[in-house]
PDB file of C-alpha atoms in Angstrom:
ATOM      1  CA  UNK A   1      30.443  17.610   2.852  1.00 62.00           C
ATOM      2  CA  UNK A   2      29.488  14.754   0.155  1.00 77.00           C
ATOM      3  CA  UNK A   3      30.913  11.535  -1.212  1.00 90.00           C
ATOM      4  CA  UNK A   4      30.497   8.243  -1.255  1.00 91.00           C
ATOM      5  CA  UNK A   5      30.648   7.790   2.245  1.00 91.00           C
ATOM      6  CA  UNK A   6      28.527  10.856   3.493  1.00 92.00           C
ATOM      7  CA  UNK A   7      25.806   8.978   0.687  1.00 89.00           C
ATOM      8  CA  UNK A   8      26.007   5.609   1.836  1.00 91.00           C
ATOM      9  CA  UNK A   9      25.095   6.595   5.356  1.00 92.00           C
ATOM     10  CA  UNK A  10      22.425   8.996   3.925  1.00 89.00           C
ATOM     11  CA  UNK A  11      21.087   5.535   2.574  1.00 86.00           C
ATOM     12  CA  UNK A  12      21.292   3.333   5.345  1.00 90.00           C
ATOM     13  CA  UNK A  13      19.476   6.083   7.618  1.00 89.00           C
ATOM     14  CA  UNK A  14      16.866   6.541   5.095  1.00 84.00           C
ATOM     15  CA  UNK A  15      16.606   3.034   3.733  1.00 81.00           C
ATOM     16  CA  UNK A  16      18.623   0.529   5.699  1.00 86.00           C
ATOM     17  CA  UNK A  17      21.634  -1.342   4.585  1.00 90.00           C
ATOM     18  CA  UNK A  18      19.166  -3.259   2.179  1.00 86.00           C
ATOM     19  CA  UNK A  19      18.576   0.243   0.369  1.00 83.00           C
ATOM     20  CA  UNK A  20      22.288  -0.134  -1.137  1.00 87.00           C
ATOM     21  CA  UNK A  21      21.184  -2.941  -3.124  1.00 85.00           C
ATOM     22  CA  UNK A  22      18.051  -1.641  -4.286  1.00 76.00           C
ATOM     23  CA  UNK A  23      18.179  -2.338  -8.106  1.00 74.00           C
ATOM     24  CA  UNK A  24      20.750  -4.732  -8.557  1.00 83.00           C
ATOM     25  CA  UNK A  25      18.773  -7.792  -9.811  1.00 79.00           C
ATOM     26  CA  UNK A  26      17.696  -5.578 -12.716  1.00 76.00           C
ATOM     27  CA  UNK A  27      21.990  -4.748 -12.832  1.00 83.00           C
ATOM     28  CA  UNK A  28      22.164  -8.405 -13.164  1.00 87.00           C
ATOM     29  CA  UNK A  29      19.774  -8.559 -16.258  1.00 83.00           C
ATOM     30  CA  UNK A  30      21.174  -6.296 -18.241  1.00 86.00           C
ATOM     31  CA  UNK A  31      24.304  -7.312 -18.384  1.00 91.00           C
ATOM     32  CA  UNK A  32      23.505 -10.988 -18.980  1.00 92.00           C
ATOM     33  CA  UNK A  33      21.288  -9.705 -21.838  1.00 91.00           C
ATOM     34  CA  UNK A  34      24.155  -7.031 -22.796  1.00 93.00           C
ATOM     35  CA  UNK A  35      26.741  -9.993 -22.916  1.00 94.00           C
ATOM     36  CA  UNK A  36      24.352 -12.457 -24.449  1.00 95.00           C
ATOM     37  CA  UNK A  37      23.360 -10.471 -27.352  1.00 95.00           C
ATOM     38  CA  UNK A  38      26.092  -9.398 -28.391  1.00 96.00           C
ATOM     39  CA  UNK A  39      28.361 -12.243 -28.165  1.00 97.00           C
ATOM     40  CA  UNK A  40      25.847 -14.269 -29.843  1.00 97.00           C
ATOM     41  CA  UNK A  41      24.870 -11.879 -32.519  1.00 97.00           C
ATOM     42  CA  UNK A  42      28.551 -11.183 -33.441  1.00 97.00           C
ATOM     43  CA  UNK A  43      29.443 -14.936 -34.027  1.00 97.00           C
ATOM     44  CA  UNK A  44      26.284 -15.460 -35.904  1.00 98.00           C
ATOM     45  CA  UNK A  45      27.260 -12.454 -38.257  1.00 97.00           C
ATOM     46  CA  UNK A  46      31.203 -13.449 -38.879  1.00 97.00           C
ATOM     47  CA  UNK A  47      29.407 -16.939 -39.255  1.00 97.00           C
ATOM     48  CA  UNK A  48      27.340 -15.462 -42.153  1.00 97.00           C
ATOM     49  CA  UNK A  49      30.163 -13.442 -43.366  1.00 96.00           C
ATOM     50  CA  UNK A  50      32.861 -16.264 -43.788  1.00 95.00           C
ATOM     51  CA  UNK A  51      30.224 -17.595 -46.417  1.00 96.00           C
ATOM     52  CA  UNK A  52      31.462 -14.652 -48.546  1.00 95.00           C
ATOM     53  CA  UNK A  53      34.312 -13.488 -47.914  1.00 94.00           C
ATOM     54  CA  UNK A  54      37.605 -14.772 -45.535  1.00 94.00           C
ATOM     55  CA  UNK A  55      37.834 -12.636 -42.117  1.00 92.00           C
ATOM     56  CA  UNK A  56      39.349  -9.847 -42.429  1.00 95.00           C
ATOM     57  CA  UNK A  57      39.493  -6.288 -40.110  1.00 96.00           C
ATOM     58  CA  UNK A  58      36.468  -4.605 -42.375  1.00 96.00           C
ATOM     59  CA  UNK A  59      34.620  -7.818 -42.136  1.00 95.00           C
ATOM     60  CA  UNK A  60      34.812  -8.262 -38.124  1.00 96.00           C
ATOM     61  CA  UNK A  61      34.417  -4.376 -37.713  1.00 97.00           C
ATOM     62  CA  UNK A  62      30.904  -4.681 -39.970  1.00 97.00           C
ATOM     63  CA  UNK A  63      30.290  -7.444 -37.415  1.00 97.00           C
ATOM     64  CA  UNK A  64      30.764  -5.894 -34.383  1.00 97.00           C
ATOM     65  CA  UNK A  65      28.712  -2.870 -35.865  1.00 97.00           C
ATOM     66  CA  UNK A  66      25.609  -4.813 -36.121  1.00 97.00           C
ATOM     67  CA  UNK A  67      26.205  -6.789 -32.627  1.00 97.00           C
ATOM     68  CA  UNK A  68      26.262  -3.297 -31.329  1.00 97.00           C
ATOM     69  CA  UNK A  69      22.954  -2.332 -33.002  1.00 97.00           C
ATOM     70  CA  UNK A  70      21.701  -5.174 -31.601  1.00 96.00           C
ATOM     71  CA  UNK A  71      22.955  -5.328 -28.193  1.00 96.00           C
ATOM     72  CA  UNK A  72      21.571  -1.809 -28.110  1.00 95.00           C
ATOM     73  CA  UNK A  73      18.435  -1.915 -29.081  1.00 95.00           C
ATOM     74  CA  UNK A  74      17.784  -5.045 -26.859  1.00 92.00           C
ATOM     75  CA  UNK A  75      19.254  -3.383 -23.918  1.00 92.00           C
ATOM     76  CA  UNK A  76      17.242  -0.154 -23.735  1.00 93.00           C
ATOM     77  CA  UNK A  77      13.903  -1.303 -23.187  1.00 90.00           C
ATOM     78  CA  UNK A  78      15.600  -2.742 -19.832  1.00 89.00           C
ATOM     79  CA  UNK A  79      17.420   0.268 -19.822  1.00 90.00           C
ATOM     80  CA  UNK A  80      14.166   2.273 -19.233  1.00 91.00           C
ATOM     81  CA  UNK A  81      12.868   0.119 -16.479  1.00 89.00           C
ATOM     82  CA  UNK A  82      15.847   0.395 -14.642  1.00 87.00           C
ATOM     83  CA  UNK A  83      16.018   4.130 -14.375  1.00 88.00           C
ATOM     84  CA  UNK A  84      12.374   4.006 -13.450  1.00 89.00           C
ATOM     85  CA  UNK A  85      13.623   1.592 -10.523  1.00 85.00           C
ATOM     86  CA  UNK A  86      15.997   3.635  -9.096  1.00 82.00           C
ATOM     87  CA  UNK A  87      14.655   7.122  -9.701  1.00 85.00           C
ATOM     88  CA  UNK A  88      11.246   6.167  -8.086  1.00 85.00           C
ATOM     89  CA  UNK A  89      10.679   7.432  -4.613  1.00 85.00           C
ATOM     90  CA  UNK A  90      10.140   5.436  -1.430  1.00 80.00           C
ATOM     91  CA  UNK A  91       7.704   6.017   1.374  1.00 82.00           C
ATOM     92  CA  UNK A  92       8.639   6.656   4.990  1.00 79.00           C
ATOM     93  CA  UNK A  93       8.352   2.597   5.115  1.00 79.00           C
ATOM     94  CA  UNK A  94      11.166   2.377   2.775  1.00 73.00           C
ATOM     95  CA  UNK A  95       8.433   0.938  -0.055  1.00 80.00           C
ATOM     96  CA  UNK A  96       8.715   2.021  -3.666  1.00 80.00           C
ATOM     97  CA  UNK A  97       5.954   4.192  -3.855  1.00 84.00           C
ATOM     98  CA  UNK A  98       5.532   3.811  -7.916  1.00 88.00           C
ATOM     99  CA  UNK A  99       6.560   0.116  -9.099  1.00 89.00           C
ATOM    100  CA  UNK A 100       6.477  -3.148  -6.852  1.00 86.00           C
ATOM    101  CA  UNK A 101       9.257  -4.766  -8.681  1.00 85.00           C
ATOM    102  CA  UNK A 102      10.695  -4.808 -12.569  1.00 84.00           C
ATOM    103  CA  UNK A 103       8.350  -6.645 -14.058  1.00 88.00           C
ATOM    104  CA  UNK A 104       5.677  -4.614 -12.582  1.00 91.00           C
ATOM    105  CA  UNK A 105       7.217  -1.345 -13.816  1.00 91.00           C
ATOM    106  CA  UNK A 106       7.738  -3.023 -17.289  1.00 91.00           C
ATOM    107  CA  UNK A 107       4.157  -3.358 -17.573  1.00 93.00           C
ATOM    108  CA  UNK A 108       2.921  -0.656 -16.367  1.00 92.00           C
ATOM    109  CA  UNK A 109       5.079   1.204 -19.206  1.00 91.00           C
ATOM    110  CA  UNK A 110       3.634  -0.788 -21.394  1.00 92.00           C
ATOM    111  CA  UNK A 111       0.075  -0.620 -20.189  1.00 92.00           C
ATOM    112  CA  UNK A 112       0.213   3.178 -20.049  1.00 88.00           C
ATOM    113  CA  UNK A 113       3.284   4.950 -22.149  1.00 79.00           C
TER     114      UNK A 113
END
């Protein structure tokens, strides 16, 4: 009836065998920017925090907090582009029929919304 299986053929009849890729460069962004920011952000702030105090569970936790905030918030703008990607719809070509790539859907979100 469904699964995995019964989809991926759905795809490759519909899309070719290049449609079960579709989106994974912008899979590949995000989580180099996911791991990026907050790896970075979380040794910057236990950095900052062994100025005043020594590291301790409450100190790393308050660290991890703000990493999170941060990973976060840069993650979601790419976040939003990415659903766009995959929910668009695709011509009987198998064309996007809405954005020609990520950076095109990023600024057309910006341009319009």
């Amino acid at each position: 009836e469904g699964g995995a299986i019964q989809l991926a053929k759905e795809i490759i009849r519909k899309e070719g065998v290049l449609g079960l890729w579709r989106g994974v460069l912008a899979n590949m962004g995000r989580s180099f920017l996911s791991g990026a920011s907050q790896l970075s952000v979380n040794a910057y702030m236990k950095q900052l925090a062994s100025q005043y105090t020594k590291p301790n569970v409450f100190s790393d936790a308050c660290c991890a907090l703000v990493a999170g905030f941060a990973t976060v918030a840069a993650m979601n703008p790419v976040d939003v582009v990415r659903t766009r990607l995959y929910s668009q719809r695709i011509n009987a070509d198998g064309q996007p029929m809405l954005y020609r790539s990520a950076t095109d859907c990023a600024w057309q979100l910006a341009s319009v919304e």
